[in-house]
Coordinates of C-alpha atoms in Angstrom, one line a residue:
Chain A
M26 CA -4.3 -15.7 19.7
L27 CA -6.8 -18.1 18.2
L28 CA -10.2 -18.2 19.9
W29 CA -12.8 -20.9 19.9
V30 CA -16.4 -19.9 20.8
I31 CA -18.8 -22.8 21.3
Y32 CA -22.4 -22.2 22.5
D33 CA -25.6 -23.9 23.4
I34 CA -28.5 -21.4 23.4
S35 CA -32.2 -22.2 23.2
D36 CA -33.8 -18.9 22.2
D37 CA -33.6 -18.1 18.5
K38 CA -33.2 -14.3 18.9
I39 CA -30.4 -14.5 21.5
R40 CA -28.6 -17.2 19.4
S41 CA -28.6 -15.0 16.3
K42 CA -27.4 -12.0 18.3
V43 CA -24.5 -14.1 19.6
S44 CA -23.6 -15.4 16.2
K45 CA -23.6 -11.9 14.7
T46 CA -21.4 -10.7 17.5
C47 CA -18.9 -13.4 16.8
L48 CA -18.9 -12.5 13.1
N49 CA -18.4 -8.9 13.9
Y50 CA -15.3 -9.7 15.9
G51 CA -13.8 -11.5 13.0
L52 CA -14.5 -15.1 13.9
Y53 CA -15.3 -17.6 11.2
R54 CA -18.2 -20.0 11.4
V55 CA -16.7 -23.5 11.6
Q56 CA -19.9 -25.3 12.5
K57 CA -23.4 -24.2 13.3
S58 CA -22.6 -23.2 16.9
V59 CA -18.8 -23.2 16.7
F60 CA -16.7 -20.2 15.8
L61 CA -13.0 -19.8 15.4
G62 CA -10.7 -16.9 14.6
D63 CA -7.7 -14.8 15.4
V64 CA -8.3 -12.0 18.0
N65 CA -6.2 -9.9 20.2
S66 CA -6.6 -9.9 24.0
N67 CA -8.6 -6.6 24.1
A68 CA -11.1 -8.0 21.6
L69 CA -11.3 -11.2 23.7
D70 CA -12.2 -9.2 26.9
E71 CA -14.8 -7.1 24.9
L72 CA -16.3 -10.1 23.4
K73 CA -16.7 -11.9 26.7
I74 CA -18.4 -8.9 28.3
I75 CA -20.8 -8.5 25.3
L76 CA -21.7 -12.2 25.3
E77 CA -22.3 -12.2 29.0
D78 CA -24.8 -9.4 28.6
T79 CA -26.5 -11.1 25.7
I80 CA -27.3 -14.5 27.0
N81 CA -29.6 -15.8 29.7
L82 CA -27.2 -16.8 32.3
D83 CA -29.6 -19.3 33.9
I84 CA -30.1 -21.5 30.8
D85 CA -27.6 -20.8 28.1
S86 CA -23.9 -21.6 28.0
I87 CA -20.9 -20.3 26.0
Y88 CA -17.4 -21.7 26.0
V89 CA -14.6 -19.4 25.1
F90 CA -11.2 -21.1 24.6
P91 CA -8.0 -19.4 23.5
M92 CA -5.5 -21.6 21.6
S93 CA -2.1 -20.9 20.1
K94 CA -1.4 -21.4 16.4
D95 CA 1.0 -24.2 17.1
E96 CA -1.7 -26.1 19.0
L97 CA -4.1 -25.6 16.0
N98 CA -1.5 -27.2 13.7
K99 CA -1.4 -30.2 16.1
A100 CA -5.1 -30.5 16.2
G101 CA -6.8 -33.1 14.0
L102 CA -9.2 -32.0 11.4
I103 CA -11.3 -34.8 10.0
G104 CA -13.7 -34.7 7.1
Q105 CA -14.9 -31.3 5.8
A106 CA -12.3 -29.1 7.5
F107 CA -12.0 -25.4 7.5
D108 CA -9.2 -23.3 5.9
K109 CA -6.4 -23.0 8.5
E110 CA -4.8 -20.1 6.9
L111 CA -8.0 -18.1 6.6
V112 CA -9.0 -18.5 10.3
S113 CA -5.5 -17.6 11.5
D114 CA -5.4 -14.4 9.5
E115 CA -2.3 -15.0 7.4
I116 CA -3.7 -12.9 4.6
V117 CA -2.3 -9.5 3.7
S118 CA -4.4 -8.4 0.8
K119 CA -7.8 -9.7 -0.3
F120 CA -9.1 -9.1 -3.7
F121 CA -12.8 -9.1 -4.6
Chain B
M3 CA 1.7 -17.9 -2.2
L4 CA -1.6 -17.7 -4.0
F5 CA -4.6 -20.0 -3.6
S6 CA -8.1 -19.8 -4.6
F7 CA -11.1 -19.8 -2.1
N8 CA -14.7 -19.4 -3.1
N9 CA -13.6 -18.1 -6.6
I10 CA -11.7 -15.3 -4.9
I11 CA -8.0 -15.1 -5.1
L12 CA -6.3 -14.5 -1.8
S13 CA -2.7 -13.8 -1.4
V14 CA -1.1 -15.2 1.7
L15 CA 1.7 -14.2 4.0
I16 CA 2.5 -15.6 7.4
G17 CA 2.0 -13.2 10.3
G18 CA -0.3 -10.4 9.1
D19 CA -3.0 -9.2 11.5
T20 CA -5.1 -7.0 9.3
I21 CA -5.9 -7.2 5.6
K22 CA -6.0 -4.7 2.8
L23 CA -9.2 -5.2 0.9
I24 CA -8.9 -4.5 -2.8
I25 CA -12.1 -4.2 -4.8
N26 CA -11.2 -5.0 -8.5
T27 CA -14.3 -6.8 -9.9
P28 CA -16.4 -4.2 -11.7
G29 CA -20.0 -3.9 -10.4
T30 CA -19.2 -4.9 -6.8
Y31 CA -21.6 -3.5 -4.3
I32 CA -20.2 -2.7 -0.8
S33 CA -22.6 -2.4 2.0
K34 CA -22.7 -2.7 5.8
S35 CA -24.0 -5.5 7.9
G36 CA -23.4 -5.3 11.6
T37 CA -19.8 -4.1 11.8
R38 CA -18.9 -6.1 8.7
F39 CA -18.5 -5.1 5.1
K40 CA -20.7 -7.0 2.8
L41 CA -19.3 -7.5 -0.7
K42 CA -21.7 -8.5 -3.4
N43 CA -21.2 -9.3 -7.0
G44 CA -23.9 -11.3 -8.6
E45 CA -24.0 -14.6 -6.8
N46 CA -20.8 -14.1 -5.0
V47 CA -21.3 -12.6 -1.5
Q48 CA -18.7 -12.2 1.2
E49 CA -18.7 -10.6 4.6
I50 CA -15.5 -9.2 6.1
P51 CA -15.4 -7.9 9.7
A52 CA -14.3 -4.2 9.8
K53 CA -12.0 -5.0 12.7
K54 CA -9.8 -7.0 10.4
V55 CA -9.6 -4.4 7.6
E56 CA -6.9 -1.8 7.5
Q57 CA -7.5 -0.2 4.1
I58 CA -10.0 -0.5 1.3
L59 CA -8.8 0.2 -2.2
I60 CA -11.5 0.6 -4.8
T61 CA -9.8 0.2 -8.2
C62 CA -12.8 -0.3 -10.6
P63 CA -16.4 0.9 -11.1
S64 CA -18.4 -0.2 -8.1
S65 CA -20.9 1.1 -5.7
I66 CA -20.7 1.7 -1.9
S67 CA -23.4 2.6 0.6
T68 CA -23.1 5.6 2.8
E69 CA -23.4 3.2 5.8
A70 CA -20.4 1.3 4.7
I71 CA -18.5 4.6 4.3
S72 CA -19.3 5.7 7.8
L73 CA -18.3 2.3 9.1
A74 CA -15.0 2.7 7.4
V75 CA -14.5 6.2 8.8
E76 CA -15.6 5.2 12.4
E77 CA -13.2 2.2 12.4
N78 CA -10.4 4.4 11.1
I79 CA -10.1 2.4 7.9
D80 CA -8.5 4.3 5.0
L81 CA -10.9 4.2 2.0
V82 CA -9.3 5.2 -1.2
L83 CA -10.7 5.5 -4.7
L84 CA -8.2 4.8 -7.6
K85 CA -8.5 5.7 -11.2
M86 CA -7.9 3.2 -14.0
N87 CA -4.2 4.2 -14.1
G88 CA -3.7 3.7 -10.3
K89 CA -3.8 7.4 -9.4
P90 CA -5.7 8.0 -6.3
V91 CA -8.8 10.2 -6.9
G92 CA -9.7 10.8 -3.3
R93 CA -10.1 9.3 0.1
F94 CA -12.5 9.3 3.1
W95 CA -10.8 10.2 6.3
H96 CA -11.8 10.9 9.9
S97 CA -12.3 14.6 10.2
K98 CA -10.2 14.6 13.4
H99 CA -7.1 13.9 11.3
G100 CA -5.6 16.7 9.5
S101 CA -2.9 19.3 9.4
I102 CA -2.0 21.2 12.5
S103 CA -2.1 24.8 11.6
T104 CA 1.4 25.7 12.7
I105 CA 3.0 23.0 10.5
R106 CA 0.9 24.2 7.7
K107 CA 2.0 27.8 8.2
K108 CA 5.7 26.8 8.3
Q109 CA 5.2 24.5 5.3
L110 CA 4.0 27.5 3.2
L111 CA 7.3 29.2 3.9
L112 CA 9.4 26.3 2.9
S113 CA 9.8 27.4 -0.7
E114 CA 11.3 30.7 0.5
N115 CA 13.7 29.5 3.2
E116 CA 16.8 27.4 3.5
L117 CA 15.2 24.4 5.2
G118 CA 13.0 24.0 2.1
L119 CA 16.1 23.7 -0.2
T120 CA 17.9 21.4 2.3
L121 CA 14.9 19.0 2.3
V122 CA 14.6 19.0 -1.5
K123 CA 18.3 18.4 -1.9
E124 CA 18.2 15.6 0.6
W125 CA 15.3 13.9 -1.2
I126 CA 16.5 14.3 -4.7
S127 CA 20.0 13.2 -4.0
K128 CA 18.7 10.2 -2.1
K129 CA 16.6 9.4 -5.2
I130 CA 19.7 9.6 -7.5
E131 CA 21.6 7.5 -5.0
N132 CA 18.9 4.9 -4.9
Q133 CA 18.9 4.8 -8.7
T134 CA 22.7 4.4 -9.0
D135 CA 22.7 1.7 -6.2
F136 CA 20.1 -0.2 -8.1
L137 CA 22.0 0.1 -11.4
K138 CA 25.1 -1.2 -9.7
I139 CA 23.3 -4.3 -8.6
I140 CA 21.9 -4.8 -12.1
A141 CA 25.4 -4.3 -13.7
M142 CA 26.9 -7.0 -11.5
N143 CA 24.7 -9.6 -13.3
R144 CA 25.3 -8.4 -16.8
R145 CA 28.5 -9.6 -18.3
D146 CA 28.3 -7.9 -21.7
E147 CA 28.9 -4.4 -23.1
R148 CA 25.9 -3.3 -21.1
R149 CA 28.0 -3.4 -17.9
D150 CA 30.3 -0.7 -19.2
L151 CA 27.4 1.4 -20.4
I152 CA 25.7 1.2 -17.0
N153 CA 28.9 2.1 -15.2
E154 CA 29.4 5.1 -17.5
S155 CA 25.8 6.3 -16.7
I156 CA 26.4 5.8 -13.0
L157 CA 29.4 8.2 -13.2
K158 CA 27.3 10.8 -15.0
M159 CA 24.5 10.5 -12.5
D160 CA 26.9 10.8 -9.6
E161 CA 28.3 14.0 -11.1
R162 CA 24.7 15.5 -11.3
K163 CA 24.2 14.5 -7.7
N164 CA 27.3 16.3 -6.6
K165 CA 26.3 19.4 -8.5
L166 CA 22.9 19.2 -6.8
N167 CA 24.4 18.9 -3.4
S168 CA 26.7 22.0 -4.0
L169 CA 23.7 24.3 -4.7
T170 CA 23.4 27.0 -2.2
F171 CA 20.4 28.9 -1.0
E172 CA 20.0 32.5 -2.3
Q173 CA 16.6 33.9 -2.0
N174 CA 13.9 31.7 -3.3
I175 CA 13.6 28.1 -4.6
D176 CA 11.8 29.4 -7.7
E177 CA 15.1 30.7 -9.0
I178 CA 16.8 27.4 -8.9
R179 CA 13.8 25.2 -9.5
N180 CA 14.8 24.6 -13.2
T181 CA 18.3 23.8 -12.3
I182 CA 17.3 21.2 -9.8
Q183 CA 14.7 19.6 -12.0
G184 CA 17.3 19.6 -14.8
Y185 CA 19.7 17.5 -12.8
E186 CA 16.9 15.2 -11.7
G187 CA 15.4 14.8 -15.1
Y188 CA 18.8 14.1 -16.7
S189 CA 19.7 11.4 -14.3
S190 CA 16.2 9.9 -14.5
R191 CA 16.5 9.7 -18.3
L192 CA 19.8 7.9 -18.0
Y193 CA 18.5 5.6 -15.4
F194 CA 15.4 4.5 -17.3
E195 CA 17.5 4.1 -20.5
M196 CA 19.7 1.7 -18.6
I197 CA 16.8 -0.1 -17.0
S198 CA 15.2 -0.6 -20.4
K199 CA 18.5 -2.0 -21.8
S200 CA 18.6 -4.5 -19.0
L201 CA 15.1 -5.9 -19.6
P202 CA 14.3 -8.8 -21.9
E203 CA 14.2 -7.5 -25.4
K204 CA 10.4 -7.9 -25.7
Y205 CA 9.8 -5.4 -22.9
Q206 CA 12.3 -2.7 -23.7
F207 CA 10.9 0.8 -24.0
N208 CA 12.0 4.2 -25.5
K209 CA 11.0 6.6 -22.8
R210 CA 8.8 7.2 -19.8
S211 CA 5.2 7.6 -20.9
R212 CA 2.0 8.4 -19.0
N213 CA -1.6 8.9 -19.9
P214 CA -1.6 6.4 -21.6
A215 CA 1.5 4.3 -21.1
E216 CA 2.9 3.3 -24.4
D217 CA 4.4 0.0 -23.3
Y218 CA 4.0 -2.7 -20.6
F219 CA 6.8 -1.5 -18.4
N220 CA 5.6 2.0 -18.2
C221 CA 2.0 0.8 -17.7
M222 CA 3.1 -1.2 -14.6
L223 CA 5.3 1.7 -13.4
N224 CA 2.5 4.3 -13.6
Y225 CA 0.1 2.1 -11.6
G226 CA 2.7 1.2 -9.0
Y227 CA 3.6 4.9 -8.5
G228 CA -0.1 5.6 -8.1
I229 CA -0.4 3.2 -5.3
L230 CA 2.8 4.5 -3.7
Y231 CA 1.5 8.0 -4.0
S232 CA -1.6 7.0 -2.0
Q233 CA 0.7 5.5 0.7
I234 CA 2.8 8.7 1.0
E235 CA -0.2 10.9 1.0
R236 CA -1.7 8.9 3.9
S237 CA 1.6 9.1 5.9
C238 CA 1.7 12.9 5.3
I239 CA -1.9 13.3 6.6
I240 CA -1.2 11.1 9.7
S241 CA 1.9 13.1 10.6
G242 CA 0.1 16.4 10.2
L243 CA 1.8 17.5 6.9
D244 CA -0.4 19.1 4.3
P245 CA 0.0 16.9 1.1
Y246 CA -0.7 20.0 -1.1
I247 CA 1.8 22.5 0.2
G248 CA 4.9 21.4 -1.7
I249 CA 8.2 22.9 -2.3
L250 CA 9.5 21.9 -5.7
H251 CA 7.0 19.9 -7.8
V252 CA 3.8 21.2 -9.2
D253 CA 0.8 19.0 -10.0
N254 CA -1.6 19.1 -13.0
Y255 CA -3.2 22.3 -11.8
N256 CA 0.1 23.9 -11.3
R257 CA -0.2 23.7 -7.5
K258 CA 2.9 22.7 -5.7
A259 CA 2.3 19.3 -4.1
F260 CA 4.3 18.0 -1.1
T261 CA 3.5 14.4 -1.9
F262 CA 5.2 14.7 -5.3
D263 CA 8.3 16.1 -3.6
L264 CA 8.4 13.4 -1.0
I265 CA 7.6 10.4 -3.2
E266 CA 10.9 10.8 -5.2
K267 CA 13.1 9.0 -2.7
Y268 CA 10.6 6.1 -2.4
R269 CA 10.0 5.4 -6.1
I270 CA 12.9 2.9 -6.0
Y271 CA 10.7 0.4 -4.2
I272 CA 8.3 0.3 -7.1
D273 CA 11.1 0.2 -9.6
K274 CA 12.6 -2.8 -7.9
I275 CA 9.5 -4.9 -7.6
I276 CA 8.4 -4.2 -11.2
F277 CA 11.9 -4.8 -12.6
K278 CA 11.9 -8.1 -10.7
M279 CA 8.5 -9.1 -12.1
F280 CA 9.7 -8.4 -15.7
S281 CA 13.0 -10.1 -15.4
T282 CA 11.7 -13.2 -13.7
K283 CA 9.0 -13.8 -16.3
K284 CA 6.1 -13.1 -14.0
I285 CA 4.5 -10.8 -16.6
K286 CA 1.7 -12.2 -18.8
D287 CA 0.1 -10.6 -21.8
N288 CA -3.4 -10.7 -20.2
F289 CA -2.1 -8.3 -17.6
F290 CA -2.6 -5.5 -20.1
E291 CA -5.5 -4.1 -22.0
E292 CA -4.8 -2.3 -25.2
I293 CA -6.4 1.1 -25.6
E294 CA -5.9 3.9 -28.1
G295 CA -2.3 4.8 -28.1
G296 CA -1.2 2.6 -25.2
F297 CA -2.1 0.2 -22.5
Y298 CA -4.2 0.0 -19.3
L299 CA -3.5 -2.5 -16.5
A300 CA -6.1 -5.2 -16.5
K301 CA -7.6 -6.9 -13.5
D302 CA -5.0 -9.7 -13.4
G303 CA -2.2 -7.2 -13.8
K304 CA -3.4 -5.1 -10.9
Q305 CA -3.8 -8.1 -8.8
A306 CA -0.3 -9.3 -9.4
L307 CA 1.2 -5.8 -8.8
I308 CA -0.8 -5.1 -5.7
S309 CA 0.1 -8.4 -4.1
E310 CA 3.8 -7.8 -4.7
Y311 CA 3.5 -4.3 -3.4
N312 CA 1.7 -5.4 -0.2
L313 CA 4.3 -8.1 0.4
L314 CA 7.0 -5.4 0.0
I315 CA 5.7 -2.7 2.3
E316 CA 5.0 -5.3 5.1
S317 CA 8.5 -6.7 4.7
K318 CA 11.2 -5.6 7.1
E319 CA 14.3 -3.5 6.5
K320 CA 17.1 -2.3 8.7
Y321 CA 16.4 1.3 9.7
R322 CA 18.5 3.1 12.3
G323 CA 19.6 -0.2 13.9
K324 CA 16.1 -1.6 14.1
N325 CA 14.2 -4.0 11.9
M326 CA 11.1 -2.2 10.8
E327 CA 8.3 -2.7 8.2
I328 CA 8.8 -0.5 5.2
Q329 CA 5.4 1.1 5.6
N330 CA 6.4 2.1 9.2
I331 CA 9.7 3.5 8.1
I332 CA 7.9 5.8 5.6
Q333 CA 5.5 6.9 8.4
L334 CA 8.4 7.5 10.8
E335 CA 10.3 9.6 8.3
C336 CA 7.1 11.7 7.7
H337 CA 6.9 12.4 11.4
N338 CA 10.6 13.4 11.4
I339 CA 10.0 15.8 8.6
A340 CA 7.0 17.3 10.3
N341 CA 9.1 17.8 13.4
R342 CA 11.9 19.4 11.5
I343 CA 9.5 21.8 9.8
L344 CA 7.9 22.6 13.1
N345 CA 11.2 23.4 14.8
G346 CA 13.0 24.8 11.8

């Protein structure tokens, strides 16, 4: 499933920890505090637990939204949009 | 479908979950950052999360940090180094994988017992059958004198297959090794002769050549077999078979190699994709680099071939009533062989 992670975190250290965790789980940075990517349900559970342990539950907030690929295709992307195929993992081989 | 993103060519297929990472820009540095692989080449930097990677193929001179190697091993990612001609040099693998000693012991006995011959007969006759089936498809689209030539060859190859199947076990495979390889070699020669005749004139070739390949077709074929070899070796290791205890074929150092025995029945996949590339004009001159006495596959050529290969092994085929990905069929068949050896 596709997963959106959106956060609002005031502490620099915690914020960078959260963004690195998102990258490690294969999410792509769509905007400064918005991540999107294809994960399975196990990874979603893991990610939620790690994020919960990282942030300060009294001041910070993180939204984690799952979305289906059909719904992503219906969504409107305006202006500098990201690569839909890249975030939804439709790639078999990658050359570097 | 191919499209370009950040100067890197990505090949795209709907529905894949993990990617195969192929390093083919010389001088790439692979390091670790968090649980991501960081690829660097001059200004070009990319990070790829290890969770999304299934295999890393390094096909050109590059460097890799030990941290990146352990990340690959920990995440169970197959890390393979390939030579310029596509032959795998070696791979890093989790030490918990490996041959189970009982399978290994029984595998050593294969060249002396009947099961060994049965397996070899099965694989080689399947190979010849694949070849004749493919030639039949080719013959259907050729309405000139080549059709008769091909049909004639098919008859001769069938005859060899029947002879092979009627071989009986006496004492040791060593005694009939030459006979088996004779049948196999003869039908392969006929097969490639017919394949060559069916290609556009520019690409026709005289014979199979390796180290170096003397023509474009052989060059592609050698690289393709190299990648396939790596796939078969991996499936052997996963199913507990020792890739180096073979029955019939011997490798460069005169060791019998199981992978060489087993690869025979799968070669047809490579033949088919390469034949298709040549006959549908997908081959360009810049795919090849001329070297003394032959050709090497250049970066663009490798890229084109590996893309086709990956699309193929992730495509589905009917197997025992189920639709399965070709790579999973190969894996399943290796497990079946391991079980037969264990119980045989």
